[in-house]
mmCIF file of C-alpha atoms in Angstrom:
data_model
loop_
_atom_site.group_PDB
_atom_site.id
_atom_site.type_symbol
_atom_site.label_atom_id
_atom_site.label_comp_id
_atom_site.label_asym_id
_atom_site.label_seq_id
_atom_site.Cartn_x
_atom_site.Cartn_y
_atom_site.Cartn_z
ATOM 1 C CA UNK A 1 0.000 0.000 0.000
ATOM 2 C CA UNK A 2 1.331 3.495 -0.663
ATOM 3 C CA UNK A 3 1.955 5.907 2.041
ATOM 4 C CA UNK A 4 -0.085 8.622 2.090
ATOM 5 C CA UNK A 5 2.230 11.078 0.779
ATOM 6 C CA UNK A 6 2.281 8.688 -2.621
ATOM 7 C CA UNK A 7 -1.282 8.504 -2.613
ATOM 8 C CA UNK A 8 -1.396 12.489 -2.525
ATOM 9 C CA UNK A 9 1.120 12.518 -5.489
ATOM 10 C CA UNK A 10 -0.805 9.806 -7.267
ATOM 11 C CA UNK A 11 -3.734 11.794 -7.299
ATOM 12 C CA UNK A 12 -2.127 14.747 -8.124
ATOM 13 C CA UNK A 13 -0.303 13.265 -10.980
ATOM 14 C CA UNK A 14 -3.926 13.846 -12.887
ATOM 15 C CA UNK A 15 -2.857 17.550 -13.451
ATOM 16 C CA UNK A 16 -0.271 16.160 -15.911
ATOM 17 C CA UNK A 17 -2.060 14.689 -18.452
ATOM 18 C CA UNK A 18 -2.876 16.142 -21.582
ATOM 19 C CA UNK A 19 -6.424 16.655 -21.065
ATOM 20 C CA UNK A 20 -9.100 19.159 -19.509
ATOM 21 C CA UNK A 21 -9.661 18.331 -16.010
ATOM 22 C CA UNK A 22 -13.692 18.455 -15.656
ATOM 23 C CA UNK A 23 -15.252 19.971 -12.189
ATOM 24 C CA UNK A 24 -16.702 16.850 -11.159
ATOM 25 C CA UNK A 25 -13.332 15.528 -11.323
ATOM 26 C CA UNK A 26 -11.608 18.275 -9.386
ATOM 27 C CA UNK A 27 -14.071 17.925 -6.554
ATOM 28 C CA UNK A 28 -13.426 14.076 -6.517
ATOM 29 C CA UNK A 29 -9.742 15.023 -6.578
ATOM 30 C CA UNK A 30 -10.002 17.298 -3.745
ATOM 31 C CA UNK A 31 -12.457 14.986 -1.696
ATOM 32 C CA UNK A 32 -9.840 12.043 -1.918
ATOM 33 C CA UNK A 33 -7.185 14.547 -0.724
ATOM 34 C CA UNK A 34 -9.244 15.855 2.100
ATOM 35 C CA UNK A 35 -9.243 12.197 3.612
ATOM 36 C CA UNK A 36 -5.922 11.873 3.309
ATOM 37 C CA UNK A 37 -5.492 14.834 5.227
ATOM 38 C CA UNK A 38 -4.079 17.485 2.840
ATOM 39 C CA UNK A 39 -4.125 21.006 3.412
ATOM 40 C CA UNK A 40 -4.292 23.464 0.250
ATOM 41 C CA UNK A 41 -1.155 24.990 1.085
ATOM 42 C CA UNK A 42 0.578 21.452 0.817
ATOM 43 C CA UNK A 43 -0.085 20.993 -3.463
ATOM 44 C CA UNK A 44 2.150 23.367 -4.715
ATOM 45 C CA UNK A 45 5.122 21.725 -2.732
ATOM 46 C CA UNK A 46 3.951 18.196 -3.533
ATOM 47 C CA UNK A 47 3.448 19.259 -7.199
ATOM 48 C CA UNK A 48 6.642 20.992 -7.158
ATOM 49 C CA UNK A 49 8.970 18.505 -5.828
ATOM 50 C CA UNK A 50 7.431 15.220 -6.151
ATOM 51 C CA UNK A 51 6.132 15.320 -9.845
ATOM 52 C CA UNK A 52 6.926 18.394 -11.477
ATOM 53 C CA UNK A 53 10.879 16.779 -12.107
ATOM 54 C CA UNK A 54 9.067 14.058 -13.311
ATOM 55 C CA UNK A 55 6.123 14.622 -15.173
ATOM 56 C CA UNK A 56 6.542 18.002 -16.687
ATOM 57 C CA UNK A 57 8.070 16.794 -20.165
ATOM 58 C CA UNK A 58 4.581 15.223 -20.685
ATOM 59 C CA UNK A 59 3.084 18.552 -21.001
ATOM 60 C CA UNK A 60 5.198 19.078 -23.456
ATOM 61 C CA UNK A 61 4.113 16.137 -26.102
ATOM 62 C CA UNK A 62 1.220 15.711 -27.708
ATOM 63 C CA UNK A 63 0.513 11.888 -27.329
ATOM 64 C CA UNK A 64 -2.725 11.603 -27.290
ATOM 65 C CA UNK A 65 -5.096 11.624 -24.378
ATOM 66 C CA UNK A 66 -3.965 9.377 -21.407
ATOM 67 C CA UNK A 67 -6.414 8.109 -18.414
ATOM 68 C CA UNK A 68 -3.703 8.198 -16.063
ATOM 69 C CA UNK A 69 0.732 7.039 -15.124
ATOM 70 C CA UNK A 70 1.381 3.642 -14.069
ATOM 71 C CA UNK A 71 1.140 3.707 -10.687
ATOM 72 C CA UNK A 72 4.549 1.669 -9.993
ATOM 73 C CA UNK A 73 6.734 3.513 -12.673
ATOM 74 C CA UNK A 74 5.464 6.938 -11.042
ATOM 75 C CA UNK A 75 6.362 5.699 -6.907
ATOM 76 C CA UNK A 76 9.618 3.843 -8.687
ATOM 77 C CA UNK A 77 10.680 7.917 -9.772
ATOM 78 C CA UNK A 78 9.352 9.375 -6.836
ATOM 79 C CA UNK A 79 11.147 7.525 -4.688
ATOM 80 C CA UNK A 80 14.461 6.923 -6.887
ATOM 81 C CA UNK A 81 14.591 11.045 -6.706
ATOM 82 C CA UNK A 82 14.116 11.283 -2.981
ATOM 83 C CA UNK A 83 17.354 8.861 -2.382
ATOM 84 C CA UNK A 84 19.259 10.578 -4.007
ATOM 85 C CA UNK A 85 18.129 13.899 -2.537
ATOM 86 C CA UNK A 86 20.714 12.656 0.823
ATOM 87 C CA UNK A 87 23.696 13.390 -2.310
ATOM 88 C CA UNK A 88 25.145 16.731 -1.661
ATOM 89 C CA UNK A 89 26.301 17.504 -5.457
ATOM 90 C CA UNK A 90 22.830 15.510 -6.733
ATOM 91 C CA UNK A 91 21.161 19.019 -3.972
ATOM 92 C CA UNK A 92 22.696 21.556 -5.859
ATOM 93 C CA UNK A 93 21.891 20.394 -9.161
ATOM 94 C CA UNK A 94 18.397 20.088 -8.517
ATOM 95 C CA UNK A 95 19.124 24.042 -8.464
ATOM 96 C CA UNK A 96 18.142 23.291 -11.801
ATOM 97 C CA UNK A 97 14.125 21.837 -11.638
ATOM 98 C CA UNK A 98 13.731 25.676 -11.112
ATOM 99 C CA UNK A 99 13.730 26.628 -14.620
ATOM 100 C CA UNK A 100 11.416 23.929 -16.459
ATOM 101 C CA UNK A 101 9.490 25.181 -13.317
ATOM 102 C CA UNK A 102 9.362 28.684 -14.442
ATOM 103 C CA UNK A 103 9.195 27.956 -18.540
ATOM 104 C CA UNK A 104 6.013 24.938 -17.908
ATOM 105 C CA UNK A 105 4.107 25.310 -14.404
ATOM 106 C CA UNK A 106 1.579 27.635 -15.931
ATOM 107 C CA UNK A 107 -0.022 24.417 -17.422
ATOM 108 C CA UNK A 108 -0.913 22.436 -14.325
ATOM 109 C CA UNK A 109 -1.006 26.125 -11.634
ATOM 110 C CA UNK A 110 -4.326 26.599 -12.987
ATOM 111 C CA UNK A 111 -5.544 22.878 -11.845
ATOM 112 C CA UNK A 112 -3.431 23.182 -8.458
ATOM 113 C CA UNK A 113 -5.317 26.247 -8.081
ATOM 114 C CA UNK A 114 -8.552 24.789 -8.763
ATOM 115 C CA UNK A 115 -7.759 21.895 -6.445
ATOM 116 C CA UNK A 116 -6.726 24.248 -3.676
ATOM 117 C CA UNK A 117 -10.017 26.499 -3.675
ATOM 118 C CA UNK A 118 -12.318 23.023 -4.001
ATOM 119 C CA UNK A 119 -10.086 21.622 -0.821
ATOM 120 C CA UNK A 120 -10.731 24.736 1.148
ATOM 121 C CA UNK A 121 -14.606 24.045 0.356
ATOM 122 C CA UNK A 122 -14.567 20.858 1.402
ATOM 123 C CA UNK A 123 -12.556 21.578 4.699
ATOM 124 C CA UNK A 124 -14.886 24.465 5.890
ATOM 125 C CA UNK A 125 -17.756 21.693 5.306
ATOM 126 C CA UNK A 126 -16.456 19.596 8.289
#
């Protein structure tokens, strides 16, 4: 079973794909994170350093419309990054994640942002 931070990426990873992401879907989205716990200020940061490194090339093709990652190559990543995150010299060149950051988050910010005002909804609703 994935931890919880995984299962927060996983459903984040949604943002990625090259296709509109419906309301009904964003409120499902944000529901699922609210059980795990989330808090709207936590998405950017899980975006940003969990998925971005990985995932943002695929805004970047146009290979037709996806359902979703494989689950096990997205954790295998994810978690391949984070060991080597302890490597001093692999720290400084992840320096580097910035600038794909600043050229490609506009295409998933908009969904984050989205997801962040639907997760504030459903935590003043508790």
């Amino acid at each position: 079973m994935p931890s919880i931070q995984d299962q927060k990426c996983l459903i984040l990873s949604m943002v990625f794909l090259d296709t509109e992401i419906s309301e009904m879907l964003i409120t499902g989205m944000a529901l699922r994170l609210h059980e795990l716990g989330t808090k709207p200020e936590e998405l950017t940061d899980l975006v940003y350093y969990n998925l971005f490194p990985i995932l943002f090339p695929n805004l970047l093709s146009v290979a037709g419309e996806w359902t979703g990652f494989d689950e096990g190559w997205l954790l295998q990543q994810m978690h391949n990054r984070q060991r080597t995150e302890t490597n001093f010299l692999i720290c400084i060149f992840r320096i580097f994640d910035y600038i794909p950051w600043l050229l490609f988050s506009a295409f998933v910010r908009r969904d984050i942002g989205r997801l962040e005002r639907a997760l504030e909804e459903h935590i003043k609703h508790d």
